[in-house]
Coordinates of C-alpha atoms in Angstrom, one line a residue:
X271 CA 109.6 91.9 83.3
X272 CA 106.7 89.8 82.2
X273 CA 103.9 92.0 80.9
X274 CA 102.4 93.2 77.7
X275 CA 100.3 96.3 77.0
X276 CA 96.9 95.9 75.7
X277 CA 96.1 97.9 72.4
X278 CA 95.5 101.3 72.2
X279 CA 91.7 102.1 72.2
X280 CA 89.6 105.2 72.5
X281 CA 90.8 106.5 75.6
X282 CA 94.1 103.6 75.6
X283 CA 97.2 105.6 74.9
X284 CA 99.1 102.3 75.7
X285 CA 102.4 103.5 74.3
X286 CA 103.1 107.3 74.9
X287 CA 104.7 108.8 78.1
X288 CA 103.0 109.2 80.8
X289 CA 101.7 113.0 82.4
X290 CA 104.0 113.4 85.5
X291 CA 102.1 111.6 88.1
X292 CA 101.4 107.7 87.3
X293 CA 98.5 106.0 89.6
X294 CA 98.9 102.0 89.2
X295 CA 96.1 100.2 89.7
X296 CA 96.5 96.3 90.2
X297 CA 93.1 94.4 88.8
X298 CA 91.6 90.8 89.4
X299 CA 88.3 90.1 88.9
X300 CA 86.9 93.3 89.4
X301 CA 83.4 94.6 87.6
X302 CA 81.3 95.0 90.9
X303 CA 84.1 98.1 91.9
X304 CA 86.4 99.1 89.7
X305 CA 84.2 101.6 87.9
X306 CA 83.3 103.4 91.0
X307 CA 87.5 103.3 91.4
X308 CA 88.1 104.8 88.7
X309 CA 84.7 107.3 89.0
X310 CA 87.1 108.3 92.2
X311 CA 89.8 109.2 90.0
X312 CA 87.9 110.9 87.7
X313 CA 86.4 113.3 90.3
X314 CA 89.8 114.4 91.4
X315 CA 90.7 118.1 92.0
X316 CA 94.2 117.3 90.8
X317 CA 94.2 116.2 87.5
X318 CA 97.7 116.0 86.0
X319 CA 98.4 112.0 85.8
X320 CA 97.8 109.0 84.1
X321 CA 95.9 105.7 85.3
X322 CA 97.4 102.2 84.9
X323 CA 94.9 99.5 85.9
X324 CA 97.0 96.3 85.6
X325 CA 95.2 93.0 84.8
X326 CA 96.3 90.3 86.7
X327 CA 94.4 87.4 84.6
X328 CA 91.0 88.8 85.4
X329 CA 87.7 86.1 84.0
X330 CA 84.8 88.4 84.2
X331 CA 84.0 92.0 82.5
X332 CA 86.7 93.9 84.5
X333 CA 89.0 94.6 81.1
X334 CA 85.7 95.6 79.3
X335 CA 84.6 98.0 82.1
X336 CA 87.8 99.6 82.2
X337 CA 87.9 100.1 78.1
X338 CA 84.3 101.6 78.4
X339 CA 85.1 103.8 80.9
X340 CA 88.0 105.2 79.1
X341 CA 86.4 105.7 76.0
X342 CA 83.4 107.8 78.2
X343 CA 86.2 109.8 79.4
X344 CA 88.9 110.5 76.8
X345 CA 90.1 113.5 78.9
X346 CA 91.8 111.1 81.0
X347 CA 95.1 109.3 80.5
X348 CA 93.7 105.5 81.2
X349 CA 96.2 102.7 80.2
X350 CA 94.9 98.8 80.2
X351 CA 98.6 96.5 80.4
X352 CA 97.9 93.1 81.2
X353 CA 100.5 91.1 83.5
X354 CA 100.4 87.3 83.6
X355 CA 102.6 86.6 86.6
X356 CA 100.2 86.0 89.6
X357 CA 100.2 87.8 92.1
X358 CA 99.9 91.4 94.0
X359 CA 103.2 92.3 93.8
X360 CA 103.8 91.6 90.6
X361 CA 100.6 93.1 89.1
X362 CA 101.9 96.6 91.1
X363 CA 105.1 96.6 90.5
X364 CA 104.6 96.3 86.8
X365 CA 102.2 99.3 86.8
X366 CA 105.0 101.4 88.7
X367 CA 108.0 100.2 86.5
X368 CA 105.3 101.5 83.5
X369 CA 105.7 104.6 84.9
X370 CA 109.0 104.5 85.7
X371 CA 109.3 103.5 82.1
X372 CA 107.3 106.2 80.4
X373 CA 109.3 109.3 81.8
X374 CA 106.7 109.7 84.9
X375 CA 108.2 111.9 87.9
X376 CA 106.0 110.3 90.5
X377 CA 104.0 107.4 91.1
X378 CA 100.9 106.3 93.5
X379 CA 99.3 103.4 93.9
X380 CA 96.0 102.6 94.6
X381 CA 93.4 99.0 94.1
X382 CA 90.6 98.6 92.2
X383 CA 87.9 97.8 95.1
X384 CA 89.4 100.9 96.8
X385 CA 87.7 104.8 96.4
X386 CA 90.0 107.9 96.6
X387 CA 89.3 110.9 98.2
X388 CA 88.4 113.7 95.9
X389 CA 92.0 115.6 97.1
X390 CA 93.7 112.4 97.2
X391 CA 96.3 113.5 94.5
X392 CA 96.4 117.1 95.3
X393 CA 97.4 115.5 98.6
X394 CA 100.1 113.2 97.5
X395 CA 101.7 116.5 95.3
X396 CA 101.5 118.5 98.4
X397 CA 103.7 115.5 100.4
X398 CA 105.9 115.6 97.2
X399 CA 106.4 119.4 97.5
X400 CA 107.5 119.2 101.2
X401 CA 110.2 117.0 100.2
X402 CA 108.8 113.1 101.3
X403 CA 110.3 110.7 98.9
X404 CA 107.6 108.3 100.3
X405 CA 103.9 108.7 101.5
X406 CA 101.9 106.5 103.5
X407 CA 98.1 107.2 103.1
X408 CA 95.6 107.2 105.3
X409 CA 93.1 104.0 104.9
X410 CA 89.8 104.5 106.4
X411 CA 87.2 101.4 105.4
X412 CA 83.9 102.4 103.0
X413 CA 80.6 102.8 104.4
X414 CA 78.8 101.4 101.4
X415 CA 79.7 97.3 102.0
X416 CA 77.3 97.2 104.8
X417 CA 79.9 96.9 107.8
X418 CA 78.6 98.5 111.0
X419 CA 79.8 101.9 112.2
X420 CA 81.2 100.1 115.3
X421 CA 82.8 97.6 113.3
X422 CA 84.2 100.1 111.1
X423 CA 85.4 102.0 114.3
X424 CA 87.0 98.9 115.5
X425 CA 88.5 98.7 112.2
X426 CA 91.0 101.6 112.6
X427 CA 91.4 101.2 116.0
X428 CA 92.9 97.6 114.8
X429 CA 94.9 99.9 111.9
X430 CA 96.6 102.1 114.5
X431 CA 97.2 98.8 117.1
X432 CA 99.1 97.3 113.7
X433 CA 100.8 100.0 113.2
X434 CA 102.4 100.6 116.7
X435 CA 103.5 97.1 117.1
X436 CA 105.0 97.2 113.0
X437 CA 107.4 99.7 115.0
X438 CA 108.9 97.3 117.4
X439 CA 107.9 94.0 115.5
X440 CA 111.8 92.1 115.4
X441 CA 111.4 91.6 111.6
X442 CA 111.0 95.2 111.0
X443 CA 114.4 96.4 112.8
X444 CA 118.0 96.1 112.6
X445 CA 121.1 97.9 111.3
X446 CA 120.6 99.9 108.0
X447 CA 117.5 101.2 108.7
X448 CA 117.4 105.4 109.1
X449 CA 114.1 105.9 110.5
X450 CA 111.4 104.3 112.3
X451 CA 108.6 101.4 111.1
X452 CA 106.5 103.0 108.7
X453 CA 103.5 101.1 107.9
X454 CA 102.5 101.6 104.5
X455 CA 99.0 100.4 103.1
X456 CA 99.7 99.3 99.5
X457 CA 96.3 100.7 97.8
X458 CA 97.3 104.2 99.6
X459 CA 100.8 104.8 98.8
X460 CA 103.2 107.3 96.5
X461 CA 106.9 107.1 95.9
X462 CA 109.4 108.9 93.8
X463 CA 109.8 107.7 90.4
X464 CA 113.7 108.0 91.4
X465 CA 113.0 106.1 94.9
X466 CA 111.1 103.5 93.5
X467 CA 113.7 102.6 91.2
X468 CA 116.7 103.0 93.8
X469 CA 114.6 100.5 96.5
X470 CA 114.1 98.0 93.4
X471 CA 110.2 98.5 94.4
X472 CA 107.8 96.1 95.3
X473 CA 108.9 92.6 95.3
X474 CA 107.1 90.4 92.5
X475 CA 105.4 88.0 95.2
X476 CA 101.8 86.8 95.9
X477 CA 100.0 88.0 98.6
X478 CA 99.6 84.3 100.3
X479 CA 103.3 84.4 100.4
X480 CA 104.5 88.3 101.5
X481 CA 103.0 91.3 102.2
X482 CA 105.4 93.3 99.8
X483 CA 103.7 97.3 101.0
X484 CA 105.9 96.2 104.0
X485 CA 108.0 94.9 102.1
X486 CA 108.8 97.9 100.0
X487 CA 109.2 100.2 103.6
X488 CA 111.3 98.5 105.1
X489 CA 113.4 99.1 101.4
X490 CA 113.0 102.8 101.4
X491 CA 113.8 102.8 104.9
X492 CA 117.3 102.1 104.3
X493 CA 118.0 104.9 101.9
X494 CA 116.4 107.4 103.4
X495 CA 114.8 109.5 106.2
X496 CA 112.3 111.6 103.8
X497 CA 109.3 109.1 104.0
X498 CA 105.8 109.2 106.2
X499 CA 102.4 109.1 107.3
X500 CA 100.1 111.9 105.6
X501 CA 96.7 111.3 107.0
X502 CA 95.1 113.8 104.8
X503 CA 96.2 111.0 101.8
X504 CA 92.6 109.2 102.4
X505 CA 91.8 106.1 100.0
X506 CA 88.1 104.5 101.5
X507 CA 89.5 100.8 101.1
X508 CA 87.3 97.4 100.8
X509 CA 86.2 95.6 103.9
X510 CA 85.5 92.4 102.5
X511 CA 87.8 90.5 104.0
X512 CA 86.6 92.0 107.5
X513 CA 83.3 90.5 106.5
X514 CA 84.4 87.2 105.4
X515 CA 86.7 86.5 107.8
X516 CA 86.1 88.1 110.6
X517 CA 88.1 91.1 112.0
X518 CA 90.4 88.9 114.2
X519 CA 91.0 86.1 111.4
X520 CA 91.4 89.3 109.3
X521 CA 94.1 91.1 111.4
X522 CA 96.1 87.6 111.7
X523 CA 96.4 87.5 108.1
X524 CA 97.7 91.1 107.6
X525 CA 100.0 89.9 110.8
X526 CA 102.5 87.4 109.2
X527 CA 99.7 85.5 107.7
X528 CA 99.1 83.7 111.5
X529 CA 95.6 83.6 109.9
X530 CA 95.6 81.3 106.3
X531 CA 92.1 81.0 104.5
X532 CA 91.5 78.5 101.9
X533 CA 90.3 82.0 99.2
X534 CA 92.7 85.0 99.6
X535 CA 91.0 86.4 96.8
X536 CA 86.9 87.3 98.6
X537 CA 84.6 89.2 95.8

């Protein structure tokens, strides 16, 4: 694996296990959001797990914001690890394998533009408890990026669309699979420790090239049943794209990349 940790800080405990829940957080270029992402993790009700905001090469002040932060909240378990091979993939499956590596019993995943509900973990444990292996969050866009309320309403109409035709899309079935097409949003996710490990995680691609949330379901899905939509598991995600793009160019993207941009990466 190609990563390295960033030295330990005030607040940086880049070397010691992790508390039983690991949240990574993959990180490019950042400073407008990722404090108010990690504010959102902060204000949790469950408390028992450690951040891992993954740097994926970032230019501006996104590393210094995320040292300040940690050192404003020592209480919390905030690791910085930087990881030089581009791409999303790569940047979340190193902050999952970190977990993985430092003894943590389950792992999340949320993105640094993206806000958590203030039960969002307490969520994810209860999923754990029932016995799901894997949980698929619910993704509802933010109201503070100035997108309409009938866009916004459009938004996850388009969500639940993608998600019924994920289900009999050809490249999601065949033999080997033990359940249905589970569409999983990759900054509202959790897995077993054990699971992630066994499914060999999420593949170390780019986004321009695969979209590797579905690529990581469609993984699970062949070892096991115990995976699913929790729609109580709410993560207010970025619309940026929506408003760059369009919500049709956007929605082509997301669907096999019908839809290719010159700049993936919109701040």
């Amino acid at each position: 694996m190609n990563h390295s940790s960033a030295g330990a800080g005030p607040g940086l405990h880049s070397d010691s296990a992790t508390r039983p829940l690991c949240i990574a957080v993959p990180m490019l270029n950042e400073e407008k959001l990722v404090r108010q992402a990690l504010e959102s993790l902060a204000a949790q009700d469950y408390q028992d797990f450690t951040v891992v905001v993954v740097d994926n090469g970032s230019t501006d002040a996104s590393c210094a914001i995320v040292e300040s932060f940690a050192s404003e909240h020592p209480v919390m378990d905030i690791r910085l690890i930087h990881e030089t091979e581009k791409g999303t993939g790569a940047a979340a499956d190193t902050g999952m394998r970190f977990g993985v590596e430092h003894g943590a019993t389950w792992l999340a995943r949320t993105d640094a533009d993206c806000l958590a509900a203030k039960d969002w973990t307490a969520r994810i444990m209860a999923a754990f408890h029932d016995g799901l292996e894997l949980v698929a969050g619910q993704l509802i866009p933010r109201q503070d990026e100035g997108i309409t309320a009938r866009d916004r309403r459009l938004m996850l109409v388009a969500v639940e669309v993608a998600s019924f035709f994920g289900k009999i899309r050809p490249g999601n079935k065949g033999e080997g699979y033990l359940g249905p097409y589970q569409m999983l949003p990759g900054c509202n996710m959790a897995i077993t420790a054990e699971m992630y490990h066994r499914s060999g995680g999420f593949p170390r691609t780019r986004i321009e090239d695969l979209h590797e949330d579905r690529a990581l379901s469609n993984r699970v899905r062949k070892l096991t049943r115990n995976y699913g939509l929790r729609r109580d598991v709410v993560v207010y995600g970025s619309s940026r794209r929506v408003k760059a793009w369009g919500l049709k160019n956007t929605l082509a993207w997301y669907a096999d990349h019908r839809y290719r941009p010159e700049h993936v990466d919109i701040r």
